[in-house]
């Protein structure tokens, strides 16, 4: 059997001496993958591992057969990531430069044309020279989305990129993503948003609490309701 598109085996990550992912395996060819977990459960760390932005201390990571932490150029064509805060992603002052950057890193040909194409695809050709700091959060998130889509990665990791956006903007960007031909890995604490996904993984304290299909979202929702019904806040301690 060929290796799956997403192939993580017994991954372990420590940050500042603390284990944040422990023995996490995820092998999947599903088109829609949901990663569920509470605050601090390790979701963002896992997102960064999948995107190759976080080295693992132990275990193996391959996305589309690429060792994404080591082969950064290969990783750019294999996986893109959108964070909750677009400001943590944007490097350049103008939209056109920002869109060109990833393509140049990727070694793509005819970068100016591809930048023009992606802007035109979203009806934003007038943004080419726009100053990013003048854009709204939703507009900045659209720039990040365009930057990712321009590179046509096989996998896109969404680390709650729509959490800070108003409802129509979030709906619009979500629709754009649903329409594209890429595997989506959605990080969330909201089970309803991934209830119909084919593959779900539930992280708790950096470990896999459960893995499977819709039953995982149901079990997670039940557990969260139970915790929420109690008054015990000790689970928030660091
Ligand atoms: N840069 C960092 N350095 C050290 N520890 C970190 C760092 N980032 C996160 N951590 C720790 O790693 C653990 C997992 O954090 P992570 O951000 O992966 O969780 P999360 O599930 O995405 O949380 P949230 O939903 O609150 O964003 C937490 O205990 C956190 O304190």
Short mmCIF file of C-alpha atoms and ligand atoms in Angstrom, two decimals:
data_model
loop_
_atom_site.label_atom_id
_atom_site.label_comp_id
_atom_site.label_asym_id
_atom_site.label_seq_id
_atom_site.Cartn_x
_atom_site.Cartn_y
_atom_site.Cartn_z
CA UNK A 1 0.00 0.00 0.00
CA UNK A 2 1.45 3.44 -0.89
CA UNK A 3 2.16 5.85 1.95
CA UNK A 4 -0.78 8.10 2.79
CA UNK A 5 -0.68 11.81 1.93
CA UNK A 6 -0.47 12.69 5.63
CA UNK A 7 1.89 10.35 7.39
CA UNK A 8 2.84 11.10 11.01
CA UNK A 9 4.18 8.31 13.14
CA UNK A 10 4.77 8.46 16.90
CA UNK A 11 5.58 12.18 16.87
CA UNK A 12 6.98 13.75 19.99
CA UNK A 13 7.62 17.47 20.45
CA UNK A 14 8.90 19.38 23.45
CA UNK A 15 8.85 23.14 23.78
CA UNK A 16 10.92 24.81 26.45
CA UNK A 17 11.49 21.49 28.16
CA UNK A 18 7.82 20.56 28.23
CA UNK A 19 6.31 17.74 26.16
CA UNK A 20 3.59 19.28 23.98
CA UNK A 21 2.97 16.33 21.64
CA UNK A 22 3.56 12.77 22.72
CA UNK A 23 3.23 9.66 20.57
CA UNK A 24 0.91 11.30 18.03
CA UNK A 25 0.28 9.30 14.87
CA UNK A 26 -1.94 10.36 12.00
CA UNK A 27 -1.96 8.45 8.75
CA UNK A 28 -4.66 9.59 6.38
CA UNK A 29 -5.73 10.13 2.81
CA UNK A 30 -9.00 11.77 3.84
CA UNK A 31 -9.82 15.01 2.03
CA UNK A 32 -11.08 16.67 5.20
CA UNK A 33 -9.31 16.11 8.48
CA UNK A 34 -10.33 17.74 11.75
CA UNK A 35 -8.04 18.21 14.76
CA UNK A 36 -10.05 18.77 17.94
CA UNK A 37 -8.80 19.80 21.33
CA UNK A 38 -9.07 22.31 24.11
CA UNK A 39 -6.79 25.30 24.67
CA UNK A 40 -3.24 24.13 25.17
CA UNK A 41 -3.93 20.57 24.00
CA UNK A 42 -1.27 20.78 21.29
CA UNK A 43 -3.35 21.59 18.19
CA UNK A 44 -1.21 24.47 16.97
CA UNK A 45 1.92 22.46 17.64
CA UNK A 46 0.51 19.66 15.49
CA UNK A 47 -0.45 22.18 12.76
CA UNK A 48 3.14 23.46 12.77
CA UNK A 49 4.52 19.92 12.59
CA UNK A 50 2.34 19.14 9.56
CA UNK A 51 3.46 22.37 7.88
CA UNK A 52 7.12 21.59 8.60
CA UNK A 53 7.53 24.64 10.83
CA UNK A 54 8.23 22.58 13.92
CA UNK A 55 10.97 19.97 14.18
CA UNK A 56 10.05 16.80 15.98
CA UNK A 57 12.17 15.31 18.71
CA UNK A 58 11.10 11.80 17.93
CA UNK A 59 8.94 10.05 15.33
CA UNK A 60 8.52 10.56 11.61
CA UNK A 61 6.68 13.14 9.50
CA UNK A 62 6.00 12.91 5.77
CA UNK A 63 3.51 14.99 3.84
CA UNK A 64 3.08 13.82 0.24
CA UNK A 65 6.24 11.82 0.85
CA UNK A 66 8.21 14.94 1.82
CA UNK A 67 10.12 15.43 5.04
CA UNK A 68 8.60 18.88 5.45
CA UNK A 69 10.82 20.14 8.27
CA UNK A 70 14.02 19.37 6.35
CA UNK A 71 13.01 19.92 2.73
CA UNK A 72 11.57 23.41 3.00
CA UNK A 73 11.25 24.00 -0.71
CA UNK A 74 9.47 20.66 -1.19
CA UNK A 75 7.28 21.54 1.78
CA UNK A 76 6.05 24.75 0.13
CA UNK A 77 4.48 22.79 -2.70
CA UNK A 78 3.16 20.09 -0.36
CA UNK A 79 1.55 22.05 2.44
CA UNK A 80 0.34 25.56 3.19
CA UNK A 81 -0.89 26.92 6.50
CA UNK A 82 -3.23 29.71 7.55
CA UNK A 83 -2.98 31.00 11.11
CA UNK A 84 -5.60 32.74 13.21
CA UNK A 85 -3.68 35.99 13.09
CA UNK A 86 -2.69 37.04 9.55
CA UNK A 87 -0.16 39.49 11.01
CA UNK A 88 1.95 36.55 12.17
CA UNK A 89 2.13 35.34 8.58
CA UNK A 90 2.59 38.50 6.54
CA UNK A 91 6.16 39.69 5.94
CA UNK A 92 6.01 42.31 3.22
CA UNK A 93 4.44 45.78 3.16
CA UNK A 94 2.63 45.41 -0.18
CA UNK A 95 0.21 42.72 -1.36
CA UNK A 96 2.02 41.92 -4.62
CA UNK A 97 5.36 41.38 -2.85
CA UNK A 98 3.74 39.15 -0.27
CA UNK A 99 2.16 36.98 -2.96
CA UNK A 100 5.40 36.81 -4.94
CA UNK A 101 7.51 35.72 -1.98
CA UNK A 102 6.28 32.14 -1.59
CA UNK A 103 6.26 31.58 -5.35
CA UNK A 104 9.86 32.77 -5.59
CA UNK A 105 10.86 30.48 -2.71
CA UNK A 106 9.13 27.64 -4.48
CA UNK A 107 11.21 28.32 -7.59
CA UNK A 108 8.08 28.95 -9.68
CA UNK A 109 8.45 30.39 -13.16
CA UNK A 110 6.90 33.68 -14.26
CA UNK A 111 6.10 34.90 -10.76
CA UNK A 112 4.65 38.32 -11.79
CA UNK A 113 2.12 36.61 -14.04
CA UNK A 114 1.09 34.15 -11.37
CA UNK A 115 0.66 36.95 -8.86
CA UNK A 116 -1.52 38.82 -11.35
CA UNK A 117 -3.54 35.65 -11.98
CA UNK A 118 -4.31 34.92 -8.36
CA UNK A 119 -5.31 38.56 -7.74
CA UNK A 120 -7.58 38.47 -10.78
CA UNK A 121 -9.12 35.18 -9.65
CA UNK A 122 -10.36 36.95 -6.51
CA UNK A 123 -11.31 40.16 -8.33
CA UNK A 124 -8.56 42.06 -6.48
CA UNK A 125 -6.21 43.11 -9.28
CA UNK A 126 -6.29 46.62 -7.79
CA UNK A 127 -4.59 45.30 -4.64
CA UNK A 128 -1.23 44.63 -6.25
CA UNK A 129 0.45 47.73 -4.82
CA UNK A 130 -1.85 48.12 -1.81
CA UNK A 131 -0.26 48.58 1.61
CA UNK A 132 -1.14 45.53 3.69
CA UNK A 133 -1.22 47.46 6.98
CA UNK A 134 -4.18 49.41 5.66
CA UNK A 135 -6.26 46.30 5.03
CA UNK A 136 -8.81 44.93 7.51
CA UNK A 137 -8.24 41.61 9.27
CA UNK A 138 -10.53 39.85 6.80
CA UNK A 139 -8.74 41.43 3.85
CA UNK A 140 -5.36 40.43 5.31
CA UNK A 141 -6.61 36.89 5.78
CA UNK A 142 -7.67 36.90 2.12
CA UNK A 143 -4.10 37.95 1.17
CA UNK A 144 -2.76 34.99 3.21
CA UNK A 145 -5.27 32.68 1.55
CA UNK A 146 -4.26 33.92 -1.91
CA UNK A 147 -0.58 33.46 -1.02
CA UNK A 148 -1.24 29.85 -0.02
CA UNK A 149 -3.46 29.07 -3.00
CA UNK A 150 -0.94 30.59 -5.43
CA UNK A 151 1.44 27.81 -4.46
CA UNK A 152 -1.20 25.13 -5.06
CA UNK A 153 -0.20 22.92 -2.12
CA UNK A 154 -1.70 19.43 -1.80
CA UNK A 155 -2.57 20.06 1.85
CA UNK A 156 -3.80 23.23 3.55
CA UNK A 157 -3.74 23.46 7.33
CA UNK A 158 -6.25 25.88 8.85
CA UNK A 159 -5.36 26.91 12.38
CA UNK A 160 -8.66 28.66 13.14
CA UNK A 161 -8.04 31.37 10.50
CA UNK A 162 -11.65 32.56 10.53
CA UNK A 163 -12.08 32.96 14.28
CA UNK A 164 -11.60 36.74 14.23
CA UNK A 165 -13.64 37.46 11.11
CA UNK A 166 -17.23 38.60 10.80
CA UNK A 167 -19.76 35.99 9.71
CA UNK A 168 -20.11 36.88 5.99
CA UNK A 169 -16.32 37.21 5.54
CA UNK A 170 -15.71 33.88 7.28
CA UNK A 171 -18.46 32.22 5.23
CA UNK A 172 -17.00 33.57 2.02
CA UNK A 173 -13.43 32.45 2.73
CA UNK A 174 -14.68 29.07 3.93
CA UNK A 175 -16.63 28.61 0.69
CA UNK A 176 -13.51 29.45 -1.33
CA UNK A 177 -11.58 26.78 0.58
CA UNK A 178 -14.28 24.16 0.29
CA UNK A 179 -14.24 24.66 -3.47
CA UNK A 180 -10.56 24.02 -3.99
CA UNK A 181 -8.87 20.80 -4.87
CA UNK A 182 -6.70 20.31 -1.79
CA UNK A 183 -6.82 18.30 1.39
CA UNK A 184 -7.88 20.46 4.33
CA UNK A 185 -6.68 19.90 7.88
CA UNK A 186 -8.81 22.01 10.16
CA UNK A 187 -7.69 22.79 13.69
CA UNK A 188 -10.56 23.67 16.00
CA UNK A 189 -12.05 23.45 19.46
CA UNK A 190 -15.54 23.45 17.95
CA UNK A 191 -16.79 19.93 17.14
CA UNK A 192 -19.75 21.24 15.09
CA UNK A 193 -17.41 22.75 12.50
CA UNK A 194 -15.84 19.37 11.67
CA UNK A 195 -18.74 17.03 12.49
CA UNK A 196 -19.06 15.87 8.88
CA UNK A 197 -15.33 15.42 8.27
CA UNK A 198 -14.07 11.98 7.28
CA UNK A 199 -11.21 11.82 9.74
CA UNK A 200 -10.97 13.35 13.20
CA UNK A 201 -8.27 13.36 15.83
CA UNK A 202 -8.88 14.56 19.39
CA UNK A 203 -5.86 15.83 21.31
CA UNK A 204 -5.75 16.13 25.05
CA UNK A 205 -2.63 17.18 26.91
CA UNK A 206 -0.56 16.54 23.79
CA UNK A 207 -1.74 12.96 23.40
CA UNK A 208 -4.32 11.38 21.13
CA UNK A 209 -7.49 10.92 23.16
CA UNK A 210 -9.47 9.47 20.26
CA UNK A 211 -9.21 9.10 16.51
CA UNK A 212 -11.85 8.09 13.96
CA UNK A 213 -14.94 9.53 12.29
CA UNK A 214 -18.06 11.41 13.38
CA UNK A 215 -18.23 9.50 16.68
CA UNK A 216 -15.11 11.39 17.80
CA UNK A 217 -16.84 14.77 17.36
CA UNK A 218 -19.84 13.49 19.33
CA UNK A 219 -17.70 12.12 22.16
CA UNK A 220 -15.70 15.36 22.29
CA UNK A 221 -18.86 17.51 22.38
CA UNK A 222 -20.27 15.39 25.22
CA UNK A 223 -17.06 15.61 27.22
CA UNK A 224 -16.81 19.38 26.73
CA UNK A 225 -20.42 19.81 27.87
CA UNK A 226 -19.68 17.73 30.98
CA UNK A 227 -16.62 19.81 31.86
CA UNK A 228 -18.48 23.04 31.12
CA UNK A 229 -21.33 22.03 33.44
CA UNK A 230 -18.94 21.75 36.38
CA UNK A 231 -17.33 24.57 38.35
CA UNK A 232 -13.87 23.04 38.56
CA UNK A 233 -11.31 25.35 36.94
CA UNK A 234 -8.24 23.34 37.88
CA UNK A 235 -8.07 22.14 34.26
CA UNK A 236 -7.01 25.67 33.31
CA UNK A 237 -3.86 25.54 35.38
CA UNK A 238 -0.65 25.47 33.34
N1 LIG B 1 6.46 28.89 21.73
C1 LIG B 1 6.21 28.06 22.74
N2 LIG B 1 7.17 27.80 23.66
C2 LIG B 1 6.92 26.99 24.69
N3 LIG B 1 5.76 26.37 24.91
C3 LIG B 1 4.80 26.58 24.04
C4 LIG B 1 4.95 27.44 22.92
N4 LIG B 1 3.79 27.45 22.23
C5 LIG B 1 2.95 26.66 22.90
N5 LIG B 1 3.53 26.13 23.98
C6 LIG B 1 2.92 25.20 24.94
O1 LIG B 1 2.59 24.02 24.25
C7 LIG B 1 1.34 23.50 24.71
C8 LIG B 1 0.44 23.29 23.52
O2 LIG B 1 0.19 24.54 22.91
P1 LIG B 1 -0.58 24.67 21.52
O3 LIG B 1 -0.53 26.12 21.14
O4 LIG B 1 -0.05 23.68 20.59
O5 LIG B 1 -2.04 24.26 21.95
P2 LIG B 1 -3.43 24.58 21.25
O6 LIG B 1 -4.24 23.35 21.43
O7 LIG B 1 -3.23 25.07 19.88
O8 LIG B 1 -4.00 25.74 22.16
P3 LIG B 1 -5.00 26.96 21.79
O9 LIG B 1 -6.30 26.35 21.41
O10 LIG B 1 -5.05 27.72 23.08
O11 LIG B 1 -4.34 27.74 20.69
C9 LIG B 1 0.79 24.49 25.73
O12 LIG B 1 1.07 23.97 27.02
C10 LIG B 1 1.59 25.74 25.48
O13 LIG B 1 1.79 26.43 26.68
#
